[in-house]
Short mmCIF file of C-alpha atoms in Angstrom, two decimals:
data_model
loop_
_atom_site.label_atom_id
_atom_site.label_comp_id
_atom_site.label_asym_id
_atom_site.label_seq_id
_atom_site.Cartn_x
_atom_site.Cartn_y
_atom_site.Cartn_z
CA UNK A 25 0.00 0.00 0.00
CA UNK A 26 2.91 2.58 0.54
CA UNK A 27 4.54 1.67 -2.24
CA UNK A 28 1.49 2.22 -4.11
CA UNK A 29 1.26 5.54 -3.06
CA UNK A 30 4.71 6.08 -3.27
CA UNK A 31 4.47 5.40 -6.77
CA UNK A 32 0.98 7.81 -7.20
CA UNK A 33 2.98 10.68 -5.64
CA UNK A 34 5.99 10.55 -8.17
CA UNK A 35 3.72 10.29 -11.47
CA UNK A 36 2.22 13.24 -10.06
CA UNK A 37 5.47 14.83 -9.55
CA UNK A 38 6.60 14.22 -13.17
CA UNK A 39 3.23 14.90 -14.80
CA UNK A 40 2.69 18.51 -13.20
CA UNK A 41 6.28 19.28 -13.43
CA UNK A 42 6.63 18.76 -17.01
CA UNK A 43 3.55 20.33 -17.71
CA UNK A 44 4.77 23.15 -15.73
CA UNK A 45 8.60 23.34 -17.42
CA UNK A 46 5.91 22.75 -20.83
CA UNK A 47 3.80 26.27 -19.47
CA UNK A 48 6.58 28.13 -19.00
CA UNK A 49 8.69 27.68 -22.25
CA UNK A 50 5.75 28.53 -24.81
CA UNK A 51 6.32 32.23 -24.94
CA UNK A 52 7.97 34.23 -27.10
CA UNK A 53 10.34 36.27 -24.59
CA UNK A 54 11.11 32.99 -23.36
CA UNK A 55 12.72 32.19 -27.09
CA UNK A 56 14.40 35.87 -26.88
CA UNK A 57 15.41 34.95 -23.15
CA UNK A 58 16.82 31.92 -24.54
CA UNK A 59 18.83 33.73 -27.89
CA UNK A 60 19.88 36.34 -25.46
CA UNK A 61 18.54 39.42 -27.22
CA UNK A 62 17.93 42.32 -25.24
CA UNK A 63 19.28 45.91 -25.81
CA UNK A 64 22.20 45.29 -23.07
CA UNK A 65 23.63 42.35 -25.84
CA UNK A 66 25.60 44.74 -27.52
CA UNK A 67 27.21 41.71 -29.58
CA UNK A 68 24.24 40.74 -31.58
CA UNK A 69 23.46 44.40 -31.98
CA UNK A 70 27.21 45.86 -33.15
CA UNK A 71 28.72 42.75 -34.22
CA UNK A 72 28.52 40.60 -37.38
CA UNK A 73 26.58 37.56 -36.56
CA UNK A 74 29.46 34.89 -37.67
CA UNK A 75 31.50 32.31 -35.24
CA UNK A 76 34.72 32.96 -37.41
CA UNK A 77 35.31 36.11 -38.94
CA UNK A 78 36.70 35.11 -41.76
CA UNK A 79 33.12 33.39 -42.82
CA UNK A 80 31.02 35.45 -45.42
CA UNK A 81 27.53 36.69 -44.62
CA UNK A 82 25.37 36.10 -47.59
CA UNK A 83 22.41 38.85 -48.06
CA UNK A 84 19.64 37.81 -50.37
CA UNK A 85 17.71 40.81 -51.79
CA UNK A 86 14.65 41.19 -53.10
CA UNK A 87 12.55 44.50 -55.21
CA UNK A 88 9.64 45.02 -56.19
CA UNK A 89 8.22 48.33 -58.01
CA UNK A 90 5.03 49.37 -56.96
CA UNK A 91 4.36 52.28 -58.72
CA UNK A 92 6.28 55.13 -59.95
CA UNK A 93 5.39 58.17 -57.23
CA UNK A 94 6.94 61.16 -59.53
CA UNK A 95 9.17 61.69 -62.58
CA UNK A 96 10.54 66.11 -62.21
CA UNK A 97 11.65 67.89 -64.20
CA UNK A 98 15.19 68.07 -62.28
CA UNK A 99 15.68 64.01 -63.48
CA UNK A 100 14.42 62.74 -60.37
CA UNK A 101 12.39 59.88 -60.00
CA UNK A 102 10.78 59.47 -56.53
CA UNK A 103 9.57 55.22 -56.43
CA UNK A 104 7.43 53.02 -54.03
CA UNK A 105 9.75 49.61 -53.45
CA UNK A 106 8.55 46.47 -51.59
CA UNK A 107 12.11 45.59 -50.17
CA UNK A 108 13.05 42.20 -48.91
CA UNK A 109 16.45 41.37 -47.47
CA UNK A 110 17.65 37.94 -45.43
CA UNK A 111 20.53 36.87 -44.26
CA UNK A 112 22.20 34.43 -41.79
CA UNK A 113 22.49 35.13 -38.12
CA UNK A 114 24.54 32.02 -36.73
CA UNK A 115 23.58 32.84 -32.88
CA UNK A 116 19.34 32.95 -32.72
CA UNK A 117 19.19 29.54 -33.50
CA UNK A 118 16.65 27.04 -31.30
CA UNK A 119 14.65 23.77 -31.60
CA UNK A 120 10.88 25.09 -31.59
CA UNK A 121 10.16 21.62 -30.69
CA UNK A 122 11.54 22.79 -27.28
CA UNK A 123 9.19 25.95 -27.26
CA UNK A 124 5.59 24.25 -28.31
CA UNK A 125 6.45 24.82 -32.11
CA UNK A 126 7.39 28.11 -32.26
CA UNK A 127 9.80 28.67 -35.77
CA UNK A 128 9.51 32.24 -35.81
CA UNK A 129 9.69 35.65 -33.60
CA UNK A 130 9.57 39.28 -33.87
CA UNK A 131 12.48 41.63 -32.88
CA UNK A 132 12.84 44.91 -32.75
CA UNK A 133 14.91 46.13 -35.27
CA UNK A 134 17.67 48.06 -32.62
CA UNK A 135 18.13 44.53 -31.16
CA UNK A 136 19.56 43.10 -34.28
CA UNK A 137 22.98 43.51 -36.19
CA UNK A 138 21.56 44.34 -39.82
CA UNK A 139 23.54 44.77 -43.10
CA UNK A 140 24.71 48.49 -43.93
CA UNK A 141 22.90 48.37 -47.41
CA UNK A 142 23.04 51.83 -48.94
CA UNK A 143 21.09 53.07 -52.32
CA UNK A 144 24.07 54.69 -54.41
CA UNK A 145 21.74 57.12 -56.68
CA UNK A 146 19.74 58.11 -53.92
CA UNK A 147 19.63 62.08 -53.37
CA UNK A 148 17.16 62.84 -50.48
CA UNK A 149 17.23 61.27 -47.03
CA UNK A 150 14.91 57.94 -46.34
CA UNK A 151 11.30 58.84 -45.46
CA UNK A 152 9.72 55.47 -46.06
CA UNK A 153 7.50 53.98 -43.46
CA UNK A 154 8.99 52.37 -40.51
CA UNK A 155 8.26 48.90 -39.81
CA UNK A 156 10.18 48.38 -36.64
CA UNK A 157 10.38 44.70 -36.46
CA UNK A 158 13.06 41.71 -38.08
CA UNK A 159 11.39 37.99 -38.26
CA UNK A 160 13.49 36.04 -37.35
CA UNK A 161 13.53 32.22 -38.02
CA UNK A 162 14.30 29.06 -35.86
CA UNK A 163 17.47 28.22 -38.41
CA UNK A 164 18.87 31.59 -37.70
CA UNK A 165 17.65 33.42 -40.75
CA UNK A 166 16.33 36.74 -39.84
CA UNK A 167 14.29 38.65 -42.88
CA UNK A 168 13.73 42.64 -42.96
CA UNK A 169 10.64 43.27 -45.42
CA UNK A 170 9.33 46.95 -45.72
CA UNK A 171 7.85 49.55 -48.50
CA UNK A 172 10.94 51.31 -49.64
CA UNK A 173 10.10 55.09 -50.80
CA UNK A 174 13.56 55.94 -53.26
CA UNK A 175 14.13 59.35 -54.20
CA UNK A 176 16.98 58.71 -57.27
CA UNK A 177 19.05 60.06 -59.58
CA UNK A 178 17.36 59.14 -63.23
CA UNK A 179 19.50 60.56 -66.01
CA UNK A 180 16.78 61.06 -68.65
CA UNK A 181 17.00 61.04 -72.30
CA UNK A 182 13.92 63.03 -73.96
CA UNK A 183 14.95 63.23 -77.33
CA UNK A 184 11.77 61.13 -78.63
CA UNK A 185 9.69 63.19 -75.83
CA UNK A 186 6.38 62.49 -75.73
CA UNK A 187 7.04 59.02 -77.50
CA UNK A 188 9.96 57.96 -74.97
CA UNK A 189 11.31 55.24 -72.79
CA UNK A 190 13.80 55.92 -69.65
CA UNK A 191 15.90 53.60 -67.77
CA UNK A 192 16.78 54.54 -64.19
CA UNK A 193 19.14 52.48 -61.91
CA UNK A 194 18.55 51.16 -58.15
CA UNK A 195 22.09 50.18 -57.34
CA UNK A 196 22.06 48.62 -53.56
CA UNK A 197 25.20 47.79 -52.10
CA UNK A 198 26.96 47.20 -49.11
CA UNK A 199 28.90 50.97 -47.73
CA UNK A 200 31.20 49.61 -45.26
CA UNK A 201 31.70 46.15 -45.72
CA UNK A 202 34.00 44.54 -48.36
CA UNK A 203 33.13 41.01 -50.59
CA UNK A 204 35.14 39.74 -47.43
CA UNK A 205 32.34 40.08 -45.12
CA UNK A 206 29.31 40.61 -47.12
CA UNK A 207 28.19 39.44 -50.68
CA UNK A 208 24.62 40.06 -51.98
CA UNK A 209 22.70 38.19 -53.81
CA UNK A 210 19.78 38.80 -56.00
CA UNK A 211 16.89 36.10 -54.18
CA UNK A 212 14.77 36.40 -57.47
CA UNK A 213 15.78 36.59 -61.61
CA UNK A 214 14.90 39.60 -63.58
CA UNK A 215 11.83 37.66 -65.14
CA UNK A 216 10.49 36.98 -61.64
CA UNK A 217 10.70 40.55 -60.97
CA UNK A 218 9.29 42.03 -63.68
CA UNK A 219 6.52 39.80 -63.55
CA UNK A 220 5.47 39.91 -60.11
CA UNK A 221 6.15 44.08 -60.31
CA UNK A 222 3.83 44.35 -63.22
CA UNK A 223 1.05 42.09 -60.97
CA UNK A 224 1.35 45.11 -58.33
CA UNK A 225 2.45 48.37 -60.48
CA UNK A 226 0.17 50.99 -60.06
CA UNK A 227 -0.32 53.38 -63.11
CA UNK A 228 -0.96 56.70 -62.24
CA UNK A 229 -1.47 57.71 -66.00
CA UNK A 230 2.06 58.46 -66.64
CA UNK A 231 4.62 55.80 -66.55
CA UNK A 232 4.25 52.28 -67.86
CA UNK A 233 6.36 49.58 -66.38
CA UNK A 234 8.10 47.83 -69.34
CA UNK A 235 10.77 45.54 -67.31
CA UNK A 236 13.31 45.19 -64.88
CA UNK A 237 16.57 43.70 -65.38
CA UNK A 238 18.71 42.45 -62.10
CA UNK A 239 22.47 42.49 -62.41
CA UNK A 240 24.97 41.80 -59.25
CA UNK A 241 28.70 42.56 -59.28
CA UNK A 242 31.62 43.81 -57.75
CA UNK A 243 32.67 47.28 -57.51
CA UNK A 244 36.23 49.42 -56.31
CA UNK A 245 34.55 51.97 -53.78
CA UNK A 246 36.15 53.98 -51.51
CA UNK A 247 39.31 51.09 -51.41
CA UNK A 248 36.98 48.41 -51.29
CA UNK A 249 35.70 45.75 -52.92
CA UNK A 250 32.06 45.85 -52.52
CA UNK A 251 29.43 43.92 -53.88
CA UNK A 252 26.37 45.22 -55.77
CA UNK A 253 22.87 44.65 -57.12
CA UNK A 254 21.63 46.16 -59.87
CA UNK A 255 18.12 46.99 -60.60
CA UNK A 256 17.34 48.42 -64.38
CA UNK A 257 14.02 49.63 -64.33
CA UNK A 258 12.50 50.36 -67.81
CA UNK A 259 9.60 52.69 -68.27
CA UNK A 260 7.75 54.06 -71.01
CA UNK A 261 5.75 57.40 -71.03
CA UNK A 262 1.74 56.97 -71.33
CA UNK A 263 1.87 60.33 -74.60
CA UNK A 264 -2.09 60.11 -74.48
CA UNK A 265 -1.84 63.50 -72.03
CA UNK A 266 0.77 65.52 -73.72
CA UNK A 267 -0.79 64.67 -77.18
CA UNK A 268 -4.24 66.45 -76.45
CA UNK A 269 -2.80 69.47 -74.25
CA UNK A 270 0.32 70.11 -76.30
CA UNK A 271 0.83 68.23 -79.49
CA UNK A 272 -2.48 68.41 -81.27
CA UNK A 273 -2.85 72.02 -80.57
CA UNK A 274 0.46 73.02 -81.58
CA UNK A 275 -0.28 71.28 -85.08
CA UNK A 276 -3.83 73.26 -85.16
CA UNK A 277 -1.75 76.85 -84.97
CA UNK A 278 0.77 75.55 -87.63
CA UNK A 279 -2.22 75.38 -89.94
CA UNK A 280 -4.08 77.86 -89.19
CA UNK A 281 -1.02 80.01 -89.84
CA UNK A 282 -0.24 78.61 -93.13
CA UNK A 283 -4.41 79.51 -93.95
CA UNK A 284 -3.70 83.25 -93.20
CA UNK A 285 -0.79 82.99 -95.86
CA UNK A 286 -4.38 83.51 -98.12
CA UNK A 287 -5.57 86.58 -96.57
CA UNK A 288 -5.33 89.53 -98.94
CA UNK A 289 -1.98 90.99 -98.71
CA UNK A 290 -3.27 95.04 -99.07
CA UNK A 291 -5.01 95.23 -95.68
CA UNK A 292 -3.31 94.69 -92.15
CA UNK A 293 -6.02 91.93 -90.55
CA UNK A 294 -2.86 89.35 -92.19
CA UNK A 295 -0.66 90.80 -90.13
CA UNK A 296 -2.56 91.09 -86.79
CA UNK A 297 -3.95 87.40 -87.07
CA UNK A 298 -0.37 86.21 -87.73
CA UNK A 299 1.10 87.65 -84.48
CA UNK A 300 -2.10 86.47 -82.53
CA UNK A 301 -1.02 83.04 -83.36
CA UNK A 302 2.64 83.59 -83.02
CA UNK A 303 1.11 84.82 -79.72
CA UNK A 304 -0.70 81.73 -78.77
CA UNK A 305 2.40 79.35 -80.19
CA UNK A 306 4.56 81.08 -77.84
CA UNK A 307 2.26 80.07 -74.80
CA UNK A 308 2.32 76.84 -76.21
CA UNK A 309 6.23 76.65 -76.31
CA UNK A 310 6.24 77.58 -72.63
CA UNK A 311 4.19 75.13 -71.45
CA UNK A 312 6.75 72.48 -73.12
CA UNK A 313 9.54 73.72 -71.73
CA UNK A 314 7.82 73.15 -68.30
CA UNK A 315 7.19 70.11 -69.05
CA UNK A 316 10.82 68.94 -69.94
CA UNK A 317 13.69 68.65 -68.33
CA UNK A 318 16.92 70.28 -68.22
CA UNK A 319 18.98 68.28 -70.82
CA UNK A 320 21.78 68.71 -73.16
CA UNK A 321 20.08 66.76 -75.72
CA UNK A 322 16.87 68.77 -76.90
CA UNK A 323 13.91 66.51 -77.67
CA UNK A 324 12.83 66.42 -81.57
CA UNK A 325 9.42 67.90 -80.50
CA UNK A 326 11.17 71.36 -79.21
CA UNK A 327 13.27 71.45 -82.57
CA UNK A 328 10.17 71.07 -84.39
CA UNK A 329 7.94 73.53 -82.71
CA UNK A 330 11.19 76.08 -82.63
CA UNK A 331 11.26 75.63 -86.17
CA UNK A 332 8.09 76.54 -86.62
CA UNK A 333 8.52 79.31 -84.89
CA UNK A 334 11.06 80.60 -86.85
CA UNK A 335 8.87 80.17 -89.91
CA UNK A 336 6.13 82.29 -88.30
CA UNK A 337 8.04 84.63 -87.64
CA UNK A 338 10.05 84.90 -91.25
CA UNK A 339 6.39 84.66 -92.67
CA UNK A 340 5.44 88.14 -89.87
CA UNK A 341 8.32 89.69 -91.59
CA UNK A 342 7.39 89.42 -95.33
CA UNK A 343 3.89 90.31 -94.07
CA UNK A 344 5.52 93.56 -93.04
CA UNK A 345 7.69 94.35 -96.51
CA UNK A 346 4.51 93.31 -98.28
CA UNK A 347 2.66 95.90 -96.92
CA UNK A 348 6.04 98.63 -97.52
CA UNK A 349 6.29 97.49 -101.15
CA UNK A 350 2.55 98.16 -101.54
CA UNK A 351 2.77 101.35 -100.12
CA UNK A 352 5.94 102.19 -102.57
CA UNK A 353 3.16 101.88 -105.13
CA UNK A 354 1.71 104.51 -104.52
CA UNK A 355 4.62 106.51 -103.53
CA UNK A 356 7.29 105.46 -106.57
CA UNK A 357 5.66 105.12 -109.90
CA UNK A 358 7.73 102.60 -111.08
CA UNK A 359 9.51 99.50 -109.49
CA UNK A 360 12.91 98.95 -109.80
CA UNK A 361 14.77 97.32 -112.74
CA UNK A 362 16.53 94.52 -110.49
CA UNK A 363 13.29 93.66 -108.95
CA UNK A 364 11.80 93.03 -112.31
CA UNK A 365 14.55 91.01 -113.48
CA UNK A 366 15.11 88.62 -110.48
CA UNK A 367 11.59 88.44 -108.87
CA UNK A 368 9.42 89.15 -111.55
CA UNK A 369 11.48 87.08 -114.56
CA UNK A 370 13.56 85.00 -112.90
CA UNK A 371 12.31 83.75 -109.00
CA UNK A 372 8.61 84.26 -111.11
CA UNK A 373 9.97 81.38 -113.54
CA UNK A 374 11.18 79.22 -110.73
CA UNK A 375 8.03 79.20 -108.75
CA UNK A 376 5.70 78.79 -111.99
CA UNK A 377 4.12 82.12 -111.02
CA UNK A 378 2.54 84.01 -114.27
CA UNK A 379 3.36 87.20 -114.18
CA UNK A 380 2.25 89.00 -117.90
CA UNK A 381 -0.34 91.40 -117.61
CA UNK A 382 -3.59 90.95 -119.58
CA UNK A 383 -4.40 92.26 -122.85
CA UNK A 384 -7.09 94.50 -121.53
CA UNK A 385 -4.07 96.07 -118.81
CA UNK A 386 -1.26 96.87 -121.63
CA UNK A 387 -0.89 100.65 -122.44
CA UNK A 388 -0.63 101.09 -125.93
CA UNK A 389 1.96 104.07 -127.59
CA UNK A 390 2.20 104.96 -130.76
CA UNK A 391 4.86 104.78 -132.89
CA UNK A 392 6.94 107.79 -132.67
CA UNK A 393 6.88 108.07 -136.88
CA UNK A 394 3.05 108.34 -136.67
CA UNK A 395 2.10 111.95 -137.47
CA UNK A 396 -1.31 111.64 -135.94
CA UNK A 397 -0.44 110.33 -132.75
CA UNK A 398 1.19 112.21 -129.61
CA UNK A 399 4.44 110.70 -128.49
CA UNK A 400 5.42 112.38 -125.56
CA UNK A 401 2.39 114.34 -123.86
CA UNK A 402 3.01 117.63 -122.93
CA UNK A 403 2.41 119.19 -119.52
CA UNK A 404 -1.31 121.30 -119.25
CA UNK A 405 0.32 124.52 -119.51
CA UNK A 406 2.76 123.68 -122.84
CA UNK A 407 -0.35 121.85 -124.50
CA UNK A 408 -2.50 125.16 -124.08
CA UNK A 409 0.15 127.45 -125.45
CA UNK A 410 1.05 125.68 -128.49
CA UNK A 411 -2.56 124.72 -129.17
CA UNK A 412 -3.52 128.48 -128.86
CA UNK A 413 -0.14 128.96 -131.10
CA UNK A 414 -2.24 126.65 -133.48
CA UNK A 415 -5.35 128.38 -133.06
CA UNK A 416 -4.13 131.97 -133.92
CA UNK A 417 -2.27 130.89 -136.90
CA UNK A 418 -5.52 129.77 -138.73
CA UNK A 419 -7.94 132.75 -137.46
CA UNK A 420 -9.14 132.49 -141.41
CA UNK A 421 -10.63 129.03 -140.55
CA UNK A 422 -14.98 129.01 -140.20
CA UNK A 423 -16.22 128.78 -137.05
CA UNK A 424 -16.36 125.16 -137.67
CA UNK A 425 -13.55 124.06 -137.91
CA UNK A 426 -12.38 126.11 -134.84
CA UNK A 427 -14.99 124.20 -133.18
CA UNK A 428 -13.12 121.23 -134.40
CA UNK A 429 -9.79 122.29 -133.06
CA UNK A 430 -11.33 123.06 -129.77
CA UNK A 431 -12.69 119.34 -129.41
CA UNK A 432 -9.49 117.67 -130.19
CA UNK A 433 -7.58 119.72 -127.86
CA UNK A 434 -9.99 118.76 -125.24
CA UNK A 435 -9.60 115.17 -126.44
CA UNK A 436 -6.14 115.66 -126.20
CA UNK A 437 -5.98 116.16 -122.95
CA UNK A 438 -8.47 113.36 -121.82
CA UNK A 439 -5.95 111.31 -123.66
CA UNK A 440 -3.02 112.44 -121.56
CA UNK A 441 -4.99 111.47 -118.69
CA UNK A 442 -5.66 108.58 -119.51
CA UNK A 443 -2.06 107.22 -120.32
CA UNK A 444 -0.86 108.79 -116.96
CA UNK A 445 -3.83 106.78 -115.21
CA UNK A 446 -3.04 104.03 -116.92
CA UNK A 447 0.71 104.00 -116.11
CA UNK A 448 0.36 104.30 -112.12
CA UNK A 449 -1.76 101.33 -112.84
CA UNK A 450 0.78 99.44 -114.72
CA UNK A 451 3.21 100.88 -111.82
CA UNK A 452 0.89 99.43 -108.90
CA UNK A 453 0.51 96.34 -110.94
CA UNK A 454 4.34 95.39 -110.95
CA UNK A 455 4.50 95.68 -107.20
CA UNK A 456 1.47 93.90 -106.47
CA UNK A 457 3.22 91.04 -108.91
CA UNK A 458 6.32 91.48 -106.82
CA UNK A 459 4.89 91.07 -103.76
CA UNK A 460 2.63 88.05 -104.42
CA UNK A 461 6.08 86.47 -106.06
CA UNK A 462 7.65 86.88 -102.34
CA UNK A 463 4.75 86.26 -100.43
CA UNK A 464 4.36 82.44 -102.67
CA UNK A 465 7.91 81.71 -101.90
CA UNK A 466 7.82 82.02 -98.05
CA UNK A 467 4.43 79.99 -98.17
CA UNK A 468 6.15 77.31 -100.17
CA UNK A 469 9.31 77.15 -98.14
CA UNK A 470 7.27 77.30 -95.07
CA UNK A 471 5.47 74.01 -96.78
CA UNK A 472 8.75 72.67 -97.62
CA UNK A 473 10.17 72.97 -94.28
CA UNK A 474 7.05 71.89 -92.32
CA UNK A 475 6.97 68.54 -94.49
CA UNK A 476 10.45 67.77 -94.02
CA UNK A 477 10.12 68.01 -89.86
CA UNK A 478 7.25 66.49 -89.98
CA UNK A 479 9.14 63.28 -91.90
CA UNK A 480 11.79 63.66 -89.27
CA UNK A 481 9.82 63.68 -86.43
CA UNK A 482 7.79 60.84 -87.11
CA UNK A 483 10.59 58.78 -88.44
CA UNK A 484 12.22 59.56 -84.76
CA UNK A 485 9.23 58.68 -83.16
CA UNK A 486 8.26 55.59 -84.70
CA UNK A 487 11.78 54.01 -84.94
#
């Protein structure tokens, strides 16, 4: 009977003192009690985690784009990164059979040694969200996920602007630590990346995501031998935007300006309505160069709308001498003899231009051996005194035929009108010709030149 009970009182001894050892080893502080982390372990805060220095820590990393934040004008790209780094910590190791299964805790991040990774194109300090904790695992391998805001150097190349695609680097690497001590690895292949970034890009209606390509190597910095990963991201601008507000608007002006090359050239409403929409162009021009950044390379969108620009402008320009050579008209009787020869023969000929007057607008003169006819009319006070010479010499005539005289002296004179009306006429006539010659060439060179940038441009933009 006692050594029954005997027997009773040690099963109960075991079975409440293993369930008690059992109670008080399920816990997580009593895994960090048992690993020793605590902010007074200054070893597995300050030290690499290896047993022998000269073992290598291996870092795996892992990116992931979520969206492209902003693209400035300064060639700064601010991103949203999912970043995922691991590595081996060879003294938080335990059996979680020993702790009722547990394979994983929490730390706080100032508990743990972590890796001195460093973004090299980065240009503003780190504001990304904290996430304050490390998981770390029952084989030692402790894991740092957490959204990764990037502000970065992105050297941008706009020459096929709005039509373009830009590549900006992520290089992450180790600041401090040589290949000695730390070597990082990419955990997933470009393909991998891109995919799973495209399954998670966001699109703010700017920037499509067309791939990322992941690269690791070794690099010479400051004396040592570091070792990098490489992230290429390639985007591609969404033109849909700049197309409606810029492009589409700036090609409405360009024809509209070429339709006032029709306006009649003798008033001034041509003039006015071209600068109006040199005016407008200008604004135009403006808001591109907002939109673009500062580059040594211009984009073939700003050569073409400068271009056209010019053209405006050259076309302002012969508006104005149009309107002087019209006004010579009426100020110099007759245009002069180079002008006739090289714009109205000559640059008339080149640009198939007729410039022969109709039959109905040709002065006739008689001969000079005609007897009947006047040659060279006399001025109103000449013609009276000779024809009153030629009156007083035949006083023996009838009163009809003095009659006679009297009409043809009066005709006479209507005559001489008529040939000097008729040469400020011819005179206006050759200047108007003259100035629809120069005004045809600038609208055919501004054709010309339009045609060929517009060949360039989209040759540019499709290849």
């Amino acid at each position: 009977m006692k050594l029954f009970q005997i027997l009773f009182l040690l099963f109960l001894f075991f079975t409440l003192g293993t369930s008690g050892v059992r109670g008080e080893t399920c816990g997580y502080n009593d895994v960090m009690d048992y690993l020793s982390i605590s902010d007074s372990n200054s070893s597995l805060i300050n030290v690499r985690p290896v047993k022998d220095w000269r073992e290598t820590t291996v870092v795996y990393l892992d990116v992931v784009l979520n969206t492209i934040i902003e693209m400035d004008t300064s060639q700064i790209m601010t991103s949203l990164l999912s970043f995922k780094m691991t590595w081996k910590n060879q003294f938080l190791q335990w059996n979680p059979s020993d702790f009722c299964g547990i394979s994983k805790i929490l730390v706080p991040v100032s508990l743990l040694w972590q890796p001195d990774i460093y973004v090299f194109e980065v240009t503003q300090q780190d504001e990304s969200p904290a996430v304050p904790y490390l998981t770390v695992y029952s084989d030692g391998t402790v894991e740092q996920t957490k959204p990764l805001r990037v502000v970065s150097a992105c050297s941008l190349n706009i020459f096929k602007f709005p039509f373009d695609s830009q590549t900006c680097n992520l290089t992450f690497g180790t600041y401090t630590n040589s290949v000695d001590d730390i070597i990082l690895i990419p955990e997933s292949n470009s393909s991998s990346v891109t995919e799973t970034s495209n399954a998670v890009f966001i699109n703010k209606g700017d920037w499509v995501l067309a791939g990322i390509n992941v690269s690791g190597h070794n690099v010479s910095f400051n004396s040592l031998n570091i070792s990098q990963i490489q992230y290429r991201i390639s985007i591609r601008r969404i033109p849909i935007n700049h197309l409606i507000n810029l492009i589409v608007p700036a090609c409405f002006l360009v024809l509209v300006d070429i339709a006032s090359m029709f306006i009649p050239m003798d008033g001034g409403e041509r003039l006015g309505f071209k600068i109006t929409v040199v005016l407008g162009f200008s604004v135009l021009l403006l808001i591109l160069n907002d939109l673009l950044p500062a580059s040594a390379d211009p984009p073939i969108l700003g050569v073409f709308c400068s271009v056209c620009l010019c053209i405006m402008i050259i076309s302002i320009i012969d508006s104005i001498f149009i309107c002087y050579m019209l006004h010579l008209s009426a100020v110099r009787p007759e245009a002069p003899k180079w002008m006739k020869v090289w714009i109205l023969k000559h640059l008339a000929f080149v640009l198939r231009v007729d410039t022969k007057l109709k039959d109905e607008d040709i002065v006739y003169t008689p001969p000079e051996s005609s007897k009947t006819s006047i040659v060279s009319v006399p001025l109103e006070n000449e013609l009276s005194i000779e024809t009153k010479k030629y009156i007083q010499k035949n006083d023996k005539d009838s009163a009809e035929v003095k009659l006679l005289k009297k009409l043809l002296v009066e005709i006479l004179f209507i005559r001489r009108e008529m040939i000097l009306t008729r040469r400020e006429g011819d005179a206006k006539t050759e200047w108007n010709l003259i100035a629809f010659v120069l005004d045809r060439l600038i609208l055919i060179t501004y054709l010309v030149t339009l045609v060929i940038m517009l060949i360039v441009v989209l040759f540019v933009w499709i290849a």
